[in-house]
Tab-separated table of C-alpha atoms in Angstrom:
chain	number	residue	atom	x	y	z
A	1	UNK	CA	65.814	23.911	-48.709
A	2	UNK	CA	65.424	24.943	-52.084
A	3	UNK	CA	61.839	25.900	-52.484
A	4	UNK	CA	60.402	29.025	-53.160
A	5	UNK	CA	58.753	30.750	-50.438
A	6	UNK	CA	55.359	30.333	-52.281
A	7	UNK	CA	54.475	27.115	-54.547
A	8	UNK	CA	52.407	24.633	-55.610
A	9	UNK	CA	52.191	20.810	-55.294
A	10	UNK	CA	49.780	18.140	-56.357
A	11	UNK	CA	49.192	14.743	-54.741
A	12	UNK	CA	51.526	13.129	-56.916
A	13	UNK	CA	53.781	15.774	-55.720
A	14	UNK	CA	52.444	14.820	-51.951
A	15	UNK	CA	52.688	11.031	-52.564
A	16	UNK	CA	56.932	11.024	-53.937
A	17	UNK	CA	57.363	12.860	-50.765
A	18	UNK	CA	55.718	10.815	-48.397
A	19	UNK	CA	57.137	7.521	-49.747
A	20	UNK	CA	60.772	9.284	-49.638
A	21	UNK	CA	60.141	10.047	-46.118
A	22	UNK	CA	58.945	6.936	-44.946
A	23	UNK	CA	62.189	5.128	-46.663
A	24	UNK	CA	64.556	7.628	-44.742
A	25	UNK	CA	62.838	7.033	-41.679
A	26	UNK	CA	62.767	3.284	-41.965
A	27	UNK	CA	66.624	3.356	-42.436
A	28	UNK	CA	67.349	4.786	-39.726
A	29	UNK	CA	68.765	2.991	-36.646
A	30	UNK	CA	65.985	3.951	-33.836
A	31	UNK	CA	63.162	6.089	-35.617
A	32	UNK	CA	61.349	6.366	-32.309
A	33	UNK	CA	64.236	7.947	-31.521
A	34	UNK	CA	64.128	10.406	-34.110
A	35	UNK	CA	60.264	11.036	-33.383
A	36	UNK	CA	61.382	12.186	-29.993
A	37	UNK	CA	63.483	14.462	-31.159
A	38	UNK	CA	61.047	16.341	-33.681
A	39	UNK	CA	58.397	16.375	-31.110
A	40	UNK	CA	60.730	17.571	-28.851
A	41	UNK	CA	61.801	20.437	-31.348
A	42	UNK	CA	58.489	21.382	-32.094
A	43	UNK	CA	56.942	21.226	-28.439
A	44	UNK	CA	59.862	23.520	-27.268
A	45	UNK	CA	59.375	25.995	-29.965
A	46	UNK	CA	56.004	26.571	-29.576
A	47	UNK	CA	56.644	27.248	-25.621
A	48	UNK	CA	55.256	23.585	-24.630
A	49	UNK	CA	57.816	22.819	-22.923
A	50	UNK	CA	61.125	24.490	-21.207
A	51	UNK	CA	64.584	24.655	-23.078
A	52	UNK	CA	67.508	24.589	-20.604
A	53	UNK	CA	69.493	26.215	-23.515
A	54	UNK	CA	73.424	26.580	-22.242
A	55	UNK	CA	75.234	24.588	-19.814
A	56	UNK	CA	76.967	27.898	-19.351
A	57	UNK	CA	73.503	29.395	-17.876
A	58	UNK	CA	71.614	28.364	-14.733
A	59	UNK	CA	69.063	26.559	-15.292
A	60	UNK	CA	65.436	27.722	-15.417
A	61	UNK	CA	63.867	27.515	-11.827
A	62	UNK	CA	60.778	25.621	-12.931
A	63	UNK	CA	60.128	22.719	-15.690
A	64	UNK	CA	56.946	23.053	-17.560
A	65	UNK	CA	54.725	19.405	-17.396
A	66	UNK	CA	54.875	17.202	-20.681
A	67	UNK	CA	54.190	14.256	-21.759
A	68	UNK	CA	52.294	11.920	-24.236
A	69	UNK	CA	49.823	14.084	-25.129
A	70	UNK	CA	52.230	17.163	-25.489
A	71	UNK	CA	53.777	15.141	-27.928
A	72	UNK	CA	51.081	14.006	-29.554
A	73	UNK	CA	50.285	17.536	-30.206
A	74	UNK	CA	53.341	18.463	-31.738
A	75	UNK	CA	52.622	15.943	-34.190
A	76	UNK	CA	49.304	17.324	-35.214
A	77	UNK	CA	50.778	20.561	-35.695
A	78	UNK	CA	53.315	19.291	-38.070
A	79	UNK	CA	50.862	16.660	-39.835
A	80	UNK	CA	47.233	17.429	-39.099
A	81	UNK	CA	44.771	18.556	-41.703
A	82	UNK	CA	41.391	18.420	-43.139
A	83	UNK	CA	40.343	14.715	-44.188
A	84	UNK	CA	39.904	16.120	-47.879
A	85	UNK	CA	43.764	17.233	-48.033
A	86	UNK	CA	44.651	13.040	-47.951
A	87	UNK	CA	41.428	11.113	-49.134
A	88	UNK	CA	39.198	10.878	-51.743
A	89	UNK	CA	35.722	12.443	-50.873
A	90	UNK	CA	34.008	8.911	-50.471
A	91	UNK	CA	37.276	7.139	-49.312
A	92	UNK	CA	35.960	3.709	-46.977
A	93	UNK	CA	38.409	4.836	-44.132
A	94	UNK	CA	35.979	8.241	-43.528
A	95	UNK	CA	33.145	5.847	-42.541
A	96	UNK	CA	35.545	3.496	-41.077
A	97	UNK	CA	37.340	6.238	-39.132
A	98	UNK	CA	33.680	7.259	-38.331
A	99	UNK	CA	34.191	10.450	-40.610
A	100	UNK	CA	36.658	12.997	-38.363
A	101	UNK	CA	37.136	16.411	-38.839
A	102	UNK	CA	41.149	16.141	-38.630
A	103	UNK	CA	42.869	13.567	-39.104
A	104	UNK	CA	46.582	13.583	-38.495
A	105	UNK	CA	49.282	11.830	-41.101
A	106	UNK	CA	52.347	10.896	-38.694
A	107	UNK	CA	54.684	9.764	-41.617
A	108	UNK	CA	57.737	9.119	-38.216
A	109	UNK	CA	55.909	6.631	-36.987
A	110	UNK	CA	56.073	2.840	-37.294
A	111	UNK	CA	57.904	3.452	-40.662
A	112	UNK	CA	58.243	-0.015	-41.107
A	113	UNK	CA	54.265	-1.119	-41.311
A	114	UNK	CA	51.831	1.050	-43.184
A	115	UNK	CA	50.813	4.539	-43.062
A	116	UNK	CA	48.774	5.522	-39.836
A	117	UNK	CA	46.614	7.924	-40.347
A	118	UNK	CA	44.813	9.174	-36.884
A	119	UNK	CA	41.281	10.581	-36.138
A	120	UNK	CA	40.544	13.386	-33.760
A	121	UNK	CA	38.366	11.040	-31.916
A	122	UNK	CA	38.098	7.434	-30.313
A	123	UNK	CA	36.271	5.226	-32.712
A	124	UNK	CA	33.408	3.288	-31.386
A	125	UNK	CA	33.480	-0.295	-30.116
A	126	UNK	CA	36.167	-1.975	-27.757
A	127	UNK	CA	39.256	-0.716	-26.655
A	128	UNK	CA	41.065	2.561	-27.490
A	129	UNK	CA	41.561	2.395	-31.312
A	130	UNK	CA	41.717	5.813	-32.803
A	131	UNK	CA	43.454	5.353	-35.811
A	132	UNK	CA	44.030	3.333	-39.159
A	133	UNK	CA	47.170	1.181	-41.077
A	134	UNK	CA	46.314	1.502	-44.439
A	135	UNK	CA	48.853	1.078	-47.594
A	136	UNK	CA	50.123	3.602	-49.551
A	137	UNK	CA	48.794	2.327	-52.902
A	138	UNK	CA	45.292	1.940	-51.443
A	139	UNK	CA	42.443	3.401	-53.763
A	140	UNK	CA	41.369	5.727	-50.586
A	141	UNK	CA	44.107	8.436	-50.414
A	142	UNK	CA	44.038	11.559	-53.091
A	143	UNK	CA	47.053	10.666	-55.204
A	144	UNK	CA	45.753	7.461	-55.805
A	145	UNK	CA	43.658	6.634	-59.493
A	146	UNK	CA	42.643	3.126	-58.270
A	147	UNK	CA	38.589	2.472	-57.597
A	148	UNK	CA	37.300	2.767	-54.521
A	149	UNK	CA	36.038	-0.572	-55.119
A	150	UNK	CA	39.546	-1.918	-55.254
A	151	UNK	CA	41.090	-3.961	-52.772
A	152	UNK	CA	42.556	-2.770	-49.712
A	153	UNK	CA	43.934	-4.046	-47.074
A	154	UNK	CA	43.084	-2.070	-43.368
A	155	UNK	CA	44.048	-2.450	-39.904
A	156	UNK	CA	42.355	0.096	-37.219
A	157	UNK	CA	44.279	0.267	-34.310
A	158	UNK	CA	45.738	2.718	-31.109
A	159	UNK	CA	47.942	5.221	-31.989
A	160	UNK	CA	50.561	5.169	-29.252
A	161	UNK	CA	53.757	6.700	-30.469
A	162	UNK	CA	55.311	7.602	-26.849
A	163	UNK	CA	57.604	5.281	-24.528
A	164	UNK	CA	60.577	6.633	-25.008
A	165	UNK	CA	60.294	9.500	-21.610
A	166	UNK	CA	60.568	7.152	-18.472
A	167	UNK	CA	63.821	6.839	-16.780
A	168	UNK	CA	63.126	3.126	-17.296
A	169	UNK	CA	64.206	2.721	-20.775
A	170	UNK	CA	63.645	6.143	-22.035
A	171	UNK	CA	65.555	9.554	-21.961
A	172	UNK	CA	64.291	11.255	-18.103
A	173	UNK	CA	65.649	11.268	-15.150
A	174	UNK	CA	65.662	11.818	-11.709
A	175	UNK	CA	68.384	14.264	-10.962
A	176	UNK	CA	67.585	17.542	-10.922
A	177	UNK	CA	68.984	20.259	-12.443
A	178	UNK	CA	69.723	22.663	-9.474
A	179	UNK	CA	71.319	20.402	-8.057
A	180	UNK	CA	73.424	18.769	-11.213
A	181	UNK	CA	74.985	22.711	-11.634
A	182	UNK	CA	75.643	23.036	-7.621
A	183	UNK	CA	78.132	20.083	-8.216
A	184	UNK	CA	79.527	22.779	-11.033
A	185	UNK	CA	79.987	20.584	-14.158
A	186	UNK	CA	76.042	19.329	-14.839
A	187	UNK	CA	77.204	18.232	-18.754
A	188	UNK	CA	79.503	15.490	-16.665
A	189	UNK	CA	76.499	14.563	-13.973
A	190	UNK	CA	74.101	13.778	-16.918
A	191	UNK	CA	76.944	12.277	-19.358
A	192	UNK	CA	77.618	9.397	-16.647
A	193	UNK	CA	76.139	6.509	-17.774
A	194	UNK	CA	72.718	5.290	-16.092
A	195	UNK	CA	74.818	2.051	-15.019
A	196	UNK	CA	77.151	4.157	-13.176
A	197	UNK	CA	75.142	6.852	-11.386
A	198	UNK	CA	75.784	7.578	-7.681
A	199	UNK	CA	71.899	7.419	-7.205
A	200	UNK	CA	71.340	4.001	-8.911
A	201	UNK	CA	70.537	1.203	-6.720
A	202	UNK	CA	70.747	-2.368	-7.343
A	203	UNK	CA	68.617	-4.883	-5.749
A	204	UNK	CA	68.784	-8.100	-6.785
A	205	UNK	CA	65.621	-9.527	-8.407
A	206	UNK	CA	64.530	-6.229	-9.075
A	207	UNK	CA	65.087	-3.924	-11.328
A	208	UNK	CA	67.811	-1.253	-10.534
A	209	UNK	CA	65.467	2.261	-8.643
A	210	UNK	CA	66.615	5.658	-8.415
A	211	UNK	CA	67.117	6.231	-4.830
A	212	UNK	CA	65.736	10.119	-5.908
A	213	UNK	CA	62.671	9.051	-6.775
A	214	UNK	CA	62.100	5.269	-5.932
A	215	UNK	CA	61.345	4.391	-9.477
A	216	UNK	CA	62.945	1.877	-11.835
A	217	UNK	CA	66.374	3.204	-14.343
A	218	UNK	CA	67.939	1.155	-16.812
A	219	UNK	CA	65.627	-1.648	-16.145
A	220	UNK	CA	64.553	-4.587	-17.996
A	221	UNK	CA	60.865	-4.523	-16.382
A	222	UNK	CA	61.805	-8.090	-15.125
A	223	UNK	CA	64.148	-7.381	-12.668
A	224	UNK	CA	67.120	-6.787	-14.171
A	225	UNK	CA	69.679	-4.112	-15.502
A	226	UNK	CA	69.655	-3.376	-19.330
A	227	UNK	CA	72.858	-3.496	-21.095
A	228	UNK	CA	72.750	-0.408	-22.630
A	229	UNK	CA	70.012	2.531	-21.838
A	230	UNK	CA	69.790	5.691	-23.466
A	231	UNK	CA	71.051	8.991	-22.631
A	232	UNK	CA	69.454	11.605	-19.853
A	233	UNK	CA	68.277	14.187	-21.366
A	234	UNK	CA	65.217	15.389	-19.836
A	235	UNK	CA	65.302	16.347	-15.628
A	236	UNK	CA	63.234	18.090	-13.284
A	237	UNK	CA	64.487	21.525	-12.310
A	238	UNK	CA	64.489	21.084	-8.547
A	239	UNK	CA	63.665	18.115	-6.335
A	240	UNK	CA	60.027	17.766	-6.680
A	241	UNK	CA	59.325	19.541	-9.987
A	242	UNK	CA	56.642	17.904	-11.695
A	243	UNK	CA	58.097	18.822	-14.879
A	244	UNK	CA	61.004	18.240	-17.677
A	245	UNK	CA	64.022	20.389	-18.399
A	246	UNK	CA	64.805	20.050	-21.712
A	247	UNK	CA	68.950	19.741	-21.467
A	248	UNK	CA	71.058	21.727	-23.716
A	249	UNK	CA	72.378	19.274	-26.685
A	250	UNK	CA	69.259	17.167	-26.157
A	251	UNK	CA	68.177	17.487	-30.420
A	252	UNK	CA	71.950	17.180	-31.282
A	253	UNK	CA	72.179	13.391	-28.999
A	254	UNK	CA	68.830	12.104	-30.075
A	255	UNK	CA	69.837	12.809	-34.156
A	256	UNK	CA	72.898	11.559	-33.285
A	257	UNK	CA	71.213	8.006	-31.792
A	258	UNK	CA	68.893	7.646	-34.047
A	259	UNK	CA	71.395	7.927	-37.147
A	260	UNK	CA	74.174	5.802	-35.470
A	261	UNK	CA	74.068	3.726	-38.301
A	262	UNK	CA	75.056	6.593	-40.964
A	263	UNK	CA	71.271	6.826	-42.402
A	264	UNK	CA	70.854	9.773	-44.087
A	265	UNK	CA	67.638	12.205	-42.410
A	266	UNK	CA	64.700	12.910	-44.678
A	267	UNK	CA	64.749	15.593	-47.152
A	268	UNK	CA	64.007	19.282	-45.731
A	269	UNK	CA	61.815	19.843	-48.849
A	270	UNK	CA	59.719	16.764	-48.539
A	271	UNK	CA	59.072	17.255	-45.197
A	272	UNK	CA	58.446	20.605	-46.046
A	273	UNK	CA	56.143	19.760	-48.683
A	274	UNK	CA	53.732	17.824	-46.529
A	275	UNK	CA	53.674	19.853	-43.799
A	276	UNK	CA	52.428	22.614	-45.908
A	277	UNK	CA	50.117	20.793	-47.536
A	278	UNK	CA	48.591	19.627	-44.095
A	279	UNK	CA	48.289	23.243	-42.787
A	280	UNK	CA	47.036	24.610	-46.391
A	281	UNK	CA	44.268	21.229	-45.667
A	282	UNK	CA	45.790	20.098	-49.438
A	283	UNK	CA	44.431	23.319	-51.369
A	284	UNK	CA	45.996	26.709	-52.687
A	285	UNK	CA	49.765	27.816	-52.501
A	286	UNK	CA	52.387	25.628	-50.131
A	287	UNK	CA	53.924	28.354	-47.264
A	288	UNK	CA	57.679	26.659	-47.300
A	289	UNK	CA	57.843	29.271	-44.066
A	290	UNK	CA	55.607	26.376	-42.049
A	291	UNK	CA	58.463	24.492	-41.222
A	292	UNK	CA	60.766	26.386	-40.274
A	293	UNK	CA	58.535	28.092	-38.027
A	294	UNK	CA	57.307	25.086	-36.269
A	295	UNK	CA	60.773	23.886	-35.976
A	296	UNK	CA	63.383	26.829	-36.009
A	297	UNK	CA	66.553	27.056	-37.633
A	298	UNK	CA	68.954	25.269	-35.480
A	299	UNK	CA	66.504	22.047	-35.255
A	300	UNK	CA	65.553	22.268	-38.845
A	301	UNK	CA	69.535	22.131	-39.717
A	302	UNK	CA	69.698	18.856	-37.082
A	303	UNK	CA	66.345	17.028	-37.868
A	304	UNK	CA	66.655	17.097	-42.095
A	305	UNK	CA	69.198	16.680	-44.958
A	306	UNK	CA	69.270	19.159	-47.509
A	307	UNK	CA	69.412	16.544	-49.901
């Protein structure tokens, strides 16, 4: 990055780095993809969840439990801030978000539809809605100049940014990792594809089940095989662990997914940016630190472009 350590930003500033964000993002060939892996980053440097970090090590004995929520987490520790940091004191989404004391910005997700913005708290009335789409050009955020009387456009709905962990059509699985390094190459056990695994069984009418665990892998959901499924990257440490390894090279093949089409990742600085503005709740001097320390080094080099 090339930011001082120490500087200041104003919600013009805020609002060129969000909308160059959300355009990297949206180019990209699987953004959940790329959510995953920032969650990921963040949840395993903040000792959420356990970091097989060599192949040339043994694995840890025991996987720490994760899952949506974990993740959910991460992103509010990236993105969450005070409502006054994003909207304008008498914005309509306060009352219509039924006025939260956080509200979290996740600028990864759904890229291609408008910004969500989510509330610490269910709103009232049916279902589980607990967040808002709302434009970026609509009068109620702070970089905007438009009345509040202006028209908007707003859509409240669940925020749900997690199905990418099941062995199903997501990155777990099944084997674990004691037993992957007894074979003595456990890189090669979780680099053979889903299609071709020893443990895979094929039914027909069903979708194919993991004979370890009796649930569907590489499955359509209506009884058949997918034709491609992605990589296994997360596995218990020992038959019956409730928990998820992390697997060395994990951030390196979800970047490498998600960007499969040669999109460039978004900008360390406007990340930066916003993240600092989030934890400073949009007032005082930006701490360029706050990434890096939610993310680390290594990830920070995998999950942005310097420029």
């Amino acid at each position: 990055m090339t930011l001082p350590v120490v500087y200041a930003a104003d919600p013009q500033d805020l609002k060129s780095a969000v909308l160059e964000i959300r355009q990297r993002v949206r180019a990209l060939r699987e953004p959940r993809i790329y959510w995953m892996a920032v969650a990921l980053s963040v949840l395993t440097r903040t000792g959420g969840a356990t970091h097989w970090q060599s192949w040339d090590a043994p694995p840890p004995g025991r996987a720490r439990r994760f899952g949506r929520n974990e993740l959910v987490q991460a992103m509010w520790r990236l993105f969450g801030t005070a409502p006054s940091a994003l909207l304008h004191p008498h914005a309509p989404l306060l009352k219509e978000l039924s006025y939260p004391t956080r509200v979290l910005l996740d600028l990864l997700f759904d890229p291609r539809e408008a910004l969500t913005l989510v509330a610490d708290h269910r709103l009232p009335g049916p279902g589980s809605r607990d967040s808002a789409k709302l434009g970026i050009d609509a009068p109620d955020w702070v970089w905007s100049a438009e009345p509040l009387s202006a028209i908007r456009a707003t859509t409240l709905a669940e925020y749900n940014p997690v199905n990418t962990l099941n062995q199903q059509n997501g990155i777990g699985c099944a084997w674990p990792a004691d037993d992957a390094q007894a074979i003595g190459e456990p890189q090669e056990v979780y680099a053979v594809p889903r299609s071709r695994c020893v443990n895979l069984v094929t039914v027909p009418g069903r979708d194919p089940q993991c004979r370890l665990n009796s649930k569907a892998c590489a499955g359509t959901g209506e009884g058949t095989a997918r034709t491609s499924t992605k990589p296994r990257l997360l596995a218990p440490a020992f038959a019956g662990d409730p928990g998820y390894l992390v697997l060395p090279g994990t951030i390196e093949a979800l970047v490498a997914q998600a960007t499969r089409n040669g999109a460039p990742l978004p900008r360390a600085r406007n990340l930066s940016l916003v993240v600092s503005w989030c934890a400073a709740n949009g007032t005082g001097n930006l701490d360029a630190n706050r990434l890096i320390q939610l993310l680390g080094p290594p990830s920070l080099r995998l999950l942005t472009s310097p420029s």
